């Protein structure tokens, strides 16, 4: 982590653009988006809460370095950077404070809460925070959790995971990794194309792995509790090519790509060719001795490729 010297970098970016005759991004004939998923300290630095180490133990650290190099090498071709920011507070459905076990204790991080756990009462909503989390009067948060667990199970999603407190709004874990922040700031000045930042994960009653859609959006009656990010869907589909990188390939990257491909398929399956999955710029969640999602991530990427998305290394693109 370090402070980016914005004024100095801005002057250098303007000079670089002049010396290399870089055109403003608005003049690009072929429009390319670089979609960076959650390239934040909380996921990308080993000393933080949910470091995505992959099986090598160095995953996100190496991904970040490759992403930064890609941004600088790709200055003439990348039209816009879209960066998502996982954004949370303490009392959310995937954090320990939300739940209590039979002994009245909060579950430990990396506890999976299944449909059976919720229906049997093995884990229940913490009544001291439930009322504060309801988005409207008379919403039964305990009933919501049962509906939520059933919805995940029916949809073939991962069971609810209790994660360590992470991506806390206002904390340094929430910030973009300095190396990438500096690179995309340089890009924004050099190409006169400000980075588009997308907040996700603020709703306390649902996980939000995909930046395009929360995991569960409506209660058992069909009444909306969370909303999809339709504006971003339309924005991304306006590009000729969408490069995808970030953390983690098994979770937020995979879910975002799945949602985007679903949108593309509904309109024109040929649109999937716009997607480029940068294999060397994402890693899977691995907690040694607890969980390893590497195989699940690879299976998801293979399915995306079968649907028409392209897989390549960042060095092969730029």
Coordinates of N, CA and C in Angstrom, one line a residue, residues 124-249:
X124 N -29.3 -19.3 13.6 CA -30.5 -18.4 13.5 C -30.0 -17.0 13.5
X125 N -30.9 -16.1 13.1 CA -30.6 -14.7 13.0 C -30.4 -14.1 14.4
X126 N -29.4 -13.3 14.5 CA -29.1 -12.5 15.7 C -30.3 -11.5 15.9
X127 N -31.1 -11.7 16.9 CA -32.3 -10.9 17.1 C -32.0 -9.4 17.4
X128 N -30.8 -9.2 17.9 CA -30.4 -7.8 18.3 C -30.0 -7.0 17.1
X129 N -29.8 -7.6 15.9 CA -29.5 -6.8 14.7 C -30.6 -6.9 13.7
X130 N -31.5 -7.9 13.8 CA -32.5 -8.2 12.8 C -33.3 -7.0 12.4
X131 N -33.9 -6.3 13.4 CA -34.8 -5.2 13.1 C -34.1 -4.1 12.4
X132 N -32.8 -3.9 12.7 CA -32.1 -2.8 12.0 C -31.8 -3.1 10.5
X133 N -31.9 -4.4 10.2 CA -31.5 -4.8 8.8 C -32.7 -4.9 7.9
X134 N -33.9 -4.9 8.4 CA -35.1 -5.1 7.6 C -35.3 -3.8 6.7
X135 N -35.4 -4.0 5.4 CA -35.5 -2.9 4.5 C -36.8 -2.2 4.6
X136 N -37.8 -2.9 5.2 CA -39.1 -2.3 5.3 C -39.8 -2.9 6.5
X137 N -40.8 -2.2 7.0 CA -41.5 -2.7 8.2 C -42.2 -4.0 7.9
X138 N -42.2 -4.9 8.9 CA -42.9 -6.2 8.9 C -42.2 -7.2 8.0
X139 N -41.0 -6.9 7.5 CA -40.3 -8.0 6.9 C -39.6 -8.9 8.0
X140 N -40.0 -10.1 8.0 CA -39.5 -11.1 8.9 C -38.1 -11.6 8.5
X141 N -37.1 -11.1 9.1 CA -35.7 -11.4 8.7 C -35.4 -12.9 8.9
X142 N -36.0 -13.5 9.9 CA -35.8 -14.9 10.1 C -36.4 -15.7 9.0
X143 N -37.6 -15.4 8.6 CA -38.2 -16.0 7.5 C -37.5 -15.8 6.2
X144 N -36.9 -14.6 6.1 CA -36.1 -14.3 4.9 C -34.9 -15.2 4.8
X145 N -34.3 -15.5 5.9 CA -33.1 -16.4 5.8 C -33.5 -17.8 5.4
X146 N -34.7 -18.3 5.8 CA -35.1 -19.6 5.3 C -35.4 -19.6 3.8
X147 N -36.1 -18.5 3.4 CA -36.3 -18.4 1.9 C -35.0 -18.2 1.2
X148 N -34.1 -17.5 1.8 CA -32.8 -17.2 1.1 C -32.0 -18.6 0.9
X149 N -31.9 -19.4 2.0 CA -31.2 -20.7 1.9 C -31.9 -21.6 0.9
X150 N -33.3 -21.6 0.9 CA -34.0 -22.4 -0.1 C -33.7 -21.9 -1.5
X151 N -33.6 -20.6 -1.7 CA -33.3 -20.1 -3.1 C -32.0 -20.5 -3.5
X152 N -31.0 -20.4 -2.7 CA -29.6 -20.8 -3.0 C -29.6 -22.2 -3.4
X153 N -30.2 -23.1 -2.6 CA -30.2 -24.5 -2.8 C -30.9 -24.8 -4.2
X154 N -32.0 -24.2 -4.4 CA -32.8 -24.5 -5.7 C -32.1 -24.0 -6.9
X155 N -31.3 -22.9 -6.7 CA -30.6 -22.3 -7.9 C -29.2 -22.9 -8.1
X156 N -28.9 -24.0 -7.4 CA -27.6 -24.6 -7.6 C -26.4 -23.7 -7.2
X157 N -26.6 -22.8 -6.3 CA -25.6 -21.9 -5.8 C -24.8 -22.5 -4.7
X158 N -23.6 -21.9 -4.4 CA -22.8 -22.3 -3.2 C -23.7 -22.1 -2.0
X159 N -23.6 -22.9 -1.0 CA -24.3 -22.6 0.3 C -23.8 -21.3 0.9
X160 N -24.6 -20.6 1.7 CA -24.1 -19.4 2.3 C -22.9 -19.6 3.1
X161 N -21.9 -18.8 2.9 CA -20.6 -18.9 3.6 C -20.5 -17.7 4.5
X162 N -20.1 -18.0 5.8 CA -19.8 -16.9 6.7 C -18.3 -16.5 6.5
X163 N -18.1 -15.3 5.9 CA -16.8 -14.9 5.7 C -16.2 -14.0 6.8
X164 N -14.9 -13.9 6.9 CA -14.3 -12.9 7.9 C -14.8 -11.5 7.5
X165 N -14.9 -10.7 8.4 CA -15.3 -9.3 8.1 C -14.3 -8.8 7.1
X166 N -14.8 -8.2 6.0 CA -14.0 -7.8 4.9 C -14.6 -6.7 4.1
X167 N -13.8 -6.0 3.3 CA -14.2 -5.0 2.4 C -15.1 -4.0 3.1
X168 N -14.7 -3.6 4.3 CA -15.5 -2.7 5.2 C -15.4 -1.3 4.7
X169 N -16.5 -0.7 4.4 CA -16.6 0.6 3.9 C -15.9 1.6 4.9
X170 N -15.0 2.4 4.4 CA -14.3 3.3 5.2 C -12.9 2.8 5.7
X171 N -12.7 1.4 5.5 CA -11.5 0.8 5.9 C -10.5 0.7 4.8
X172 N -9.2 0.5 5.1 CA -8.2 0.4 4.0 C -8.3 -0.9 3.2
X173 N -9.0 -1.9 3.8 CA -9.2 -3.1 3.0 C -10.1 -2.9 1.8
X174 N -11.0 -1.9 1.9 CA -11.9 -1.6 0.8 C -11.3 -0.9 -0.4
X175 N -10.2 -0.3 -0.2 CA -9.5 0.5 -1.2 C -8.9 -0.5 -2.3
X176 N -8.9 0.1 -3.5 CA -8.2 -0.6 -4.6 C -6.7 -0.8 -4.2
X177 N -6.1 -1.9 -4.7 CA -4.7 -2.1 -4.5 C -3.9 -0.9 -5.2
X178 N -3.0 -0.3 -4.5 CA -2.3 0.9 -5.0 C -1.7 0.7 -6.3
X179 N -1.1 -0.4 -6.6 CA -0.4 -0.6 -7.9 C -1.5 -0.5 -9.1
X180 N -2.6 -1.1 -8.9 CA -3.7 -1.0 -9.9 C -4.4 0.3 -9.9
X181 N -4.6 0.9 -8.7 CA -5.2 2.2 -8.7 C -4.3 3.2 -9.4
X182 N -3.0 3.2 -9.2 CA -2.1 4.1 -9.9 C -2.2 3.9 -11.4
X183 N -2.2 2.6 -11.9 CA -2.2 2.3 -13.3 C -3.5 2.8 -14.0
X184 N -4.7 2.6 -13.3 CA -5.9 3.0 -14.0 C -6.1 4.5 -13.9
X185 N -5.5 5.2 -12.9 CA -5.5 6.6 -12.8 C -4.7 7.2 -14.0
X186 N -3.5 6.6 -14.2 CA -2.7 7.0 -15.3 C -3.4 6.8 -16.6
X187 N -4.1 5.7 -16.8 CA -4.9 5.4 -18.0 C -6.0 6.5 -18.2
X188 N -6.7 6.8 -17.1 CA -7.7 7.8 -17.2 C -7.3 9.1 -17.6
X189 N -6.1 9.5 -17.2 CA -5.6 10.8 -17.6 C -5.0 10.8 -19.0
X190 N -4.2 9.7 -19.3 CA -3.6 9.6 -20.6 C -4.6 9.5 -21.7
X191 N -5.7 8.7 -21.5 CA -6.7 8.5 -22.5 C -8.0 9.5 -22.3
X192 N -7.9 10.3 -21.3 CA -9.0 11.2 -21.0 C -10.3 10.4 -20.9
X193 N -10.2 9.4 -20.1 CA -11.4 8.4 -19.9 C -11.4 8.0 -18.4
X194 N -12.2 8.7 -17.6 CA -12.2 8.4 -16.2 C -12.7 7.0 -15.9
X195 N -12.1 6.3 -14.9 CA -12.5 5.0 -14.5 C -13.9 5.0 -14.0
X196 N -14.7 4.0 -14.4 CA -16.0 3.8 -13.9 C -16.0 2.9 -12.7
X197 N -16.4 3.4 -11.5 CA -16.3 2.6 -10.3 C -17.7 2.1 -9.9
X198 N -17.9 0.8 -9.7 CA -19.2 0.2 -9.4 C -19.2 -0.4 -8.0
X199 N -20.0 0.1 -7.1 CA -20.2 -0.4 -5.8 C -21.1 -1.6 -5.8
X200 N -20.7 -2.7 -5.1 CA -21.6 -3.8 -4.9 C -21.5 -4.4 -3.5
X201 N -22.6 -5.0 -3.1 CA -22.6 -5.7 -1.8 C -23.0 -4.9 -0.6
X202 N -23.8 -3.8 -0.8 CA -24.2 -3.0 0.4 C -25.5 -3.6 1.0
X203 N -26.3 -4.4 0.3 CA -27.5 -4.9 0.9 C -27.2 -5.9 1.9
X204 N -27.7 -5.7 3.2 CA -27.3 -6.6 4.3 C -28.0 -8.0 4.2
X205 N -29.0 -8.2 3.4 CA -29.7 -9.4 3.4 C -29.4 -10.4 2.3
X206 N -28.4 -10.1 1.5 CA -28.0 -11.0 0.4 C -26.5 -10.9 0.1
X207 N -26.0 -12.0 -0.4 CA -24.7 -12.0 -0.9 C -24.8 -11.3 -2.3
X208 N -23.6 -10.8 -2.8 CA -23.6 -10.1 -4.1 C -22.3 -10.4 -4.8
X209 N -22.1 -11.7 -5.1 CA -20.8 -12.0 -5.7 C -20.7 -11.3 -7.1
X210 N -21.8 -11.4 -7.9 CA -21.8 -10.8 -9.2 C -22.1 -9.3 -9.1
X211 N -21.3 -8.5 -9.8 CA -21.6 -7.1 -9.8 C -22.9 -6.7 -10.5
X212 N -23.4 -7.7 -11.3 CA -24.6 -7.4 -12.0 C -25.9 -7.8 -11.3
X213 N -25.8 -8.6 -10.3 CA -27.1 -9.1 -9.7 C -26.8 -9.7 -8.3
X214 N -27.6 -9.3 -7.3 CA -27.4 -10.0 -6.0 C -27.9 -11.5 -6.1
X215 N -27.5 -12.3 -5.1 CA -27.8 -13.7 -5.2 C -29.3 -14.0 -5.1
X216 N -30.0 -13.2 -4.3 CA -31.4 -13.4 -4.1 C -32.0 -12.0 -4.1
X217 N -33.0 -11.7 -5.0 CA -33.5 -10.4 -5.1 C -34.9 -10.2 -4.6
X218 N -35.7 -11.2 -4.4 CA -37.1 -11.1 -3.9 C -37.4 -12.1 -2.8
X219 N -38.4 -11.7 -2.0 CA -38.8 -12.6 -0.9 C -39.8 -13.7 -1.4
X220 N -40.3 -14.5 -0.5 CA -41.1 -15.6 -1.0 C -42.4 -15.2 -1.7
X221 N -42.8 -13.9 -1.4 CA -44.0 -13.4 -2.1 C -43.7 -12.8 -3.4
X222 N -42.5 -12.7 -3.8 CA -42.1 -12.1 -5.0 C -41.8 -10.6 -4.9
X223 N -41.9 -10.1 -3.7 CA -41.6 -8.6 -3.5 C -40.1 -8.4 -3.4
X224 N -39.7 -7.3 -4.1 CA -38.3 -7.0 -4.3 C -37.6 -6.6 -3.0
X225 N -36.4 -7.2 -2.8 CA -35.6 -6.9 -1.6 C -34.3 -6.3 -2.1
X226 N -33.8 -6.7 -3.2 CA -32.6 -6.2 -3.8 C -32.7 -6.1 -5.3
X227 N -31.9 -5.2 -5.9 CA -32.1 -5.0 -7.3 C -30.9 -5.3 -8.2
X228 N -31.1 -5.7 -9.4 CA -30.0 -6.0 -10.4 C -29.5 -4.7 -10.9
X229 N -28.2 -4.7 -11.4 CA -27.6 -3.5 -11.9 C -27.8 -3.5 -13.4
X230 N -29.0 -3.2 -13.8 CA -29.3 -3.2 -15.3 C -28.5 -2.1 -16.0
X231 N -28.2 -1.0 -15.4 CA -27.5 0.1 -16.0 C -26.1 -0.4 -16.5
X232 N -25.4 -1.2 -15.6 CA -24.1 -1.6 -15.9 C -24.1 -2.7 -17.0
X233 N -25.2 -3.5 -17.0 CA -25.3 -4.5 -18.1 C -25.3 -3.8 -19.4
X234 N -26.2 -2.8 -19.5 CA -26.3 -2.1 -20.8 C -25.0 -1.4 -21.2
X235 N -24.4 -0.9 -20.2 CA -23.1 -0.2 -20.5 C -22.1 -1.1 -21.0
X236 N -21.9 -2.3 -20.4 CA -20.9 -3.3 -20.8 C -21.2 -3.8 -22.2
X237 N -22.5 -4.0 -22.5 CA -22.8 -4.6 -23.8 C -22.6 -3.6 -24.9
X238 N -22.3 -2.4 -24.6 CA -22.1 -1.4 -25.6 C -20.6 -1.4 -26.1
X239 N -19.8 -2.2 -25.5 CA -18.4 -2.3 -25.9 C -18.2 -3.5 -27.0
X240 N -17.2 -3.3 -27.8 CA -16.9 -4.4 -28.8 C -16.1 -5.5 -28.1
X241 N -15.4 -5.3 -27.0 CA -14.7 -6.3 -26.4 C -14.6 -6.0 -24.9
X242 N -14.8 -7.1 -24.1 CA -14.8 -6.9 -22.6 C -13.7 -7.8 -22.0
X243 N -12.6 -7.3 -21.5 CA -11.6 -8.0 -20.8 C -12.0 -8.2 -19.4
X244 N -11.9 -9.4 -18.8 CA -12.3 -9.6 -17.4 C -11.1 -10.2 -16.6
X245 N -10.9 -9.5 -15.5 CA -9.8 -9.9 -14.6 C -10.3 -9.6 -13.1
X246 N -9.5 -10.1 -12.2 CA -9.8 -9.7 -10.8 C -10.1 -11.0 -9.9
X247 N -10.6 -10.7 -8.7 CA -10.8 -11.8 -7.7 C -12.2 -11.9 -7.3
X248 N -12.6 -13.1 -7.0 CA -11.9 -14.4 -7.2 C -12.5 -15.1 -8.4
X249 N -11.7 -15.9 -9.1 CA -12.2 -16.6 -10.3 C -13.3 -17.5 -9.9

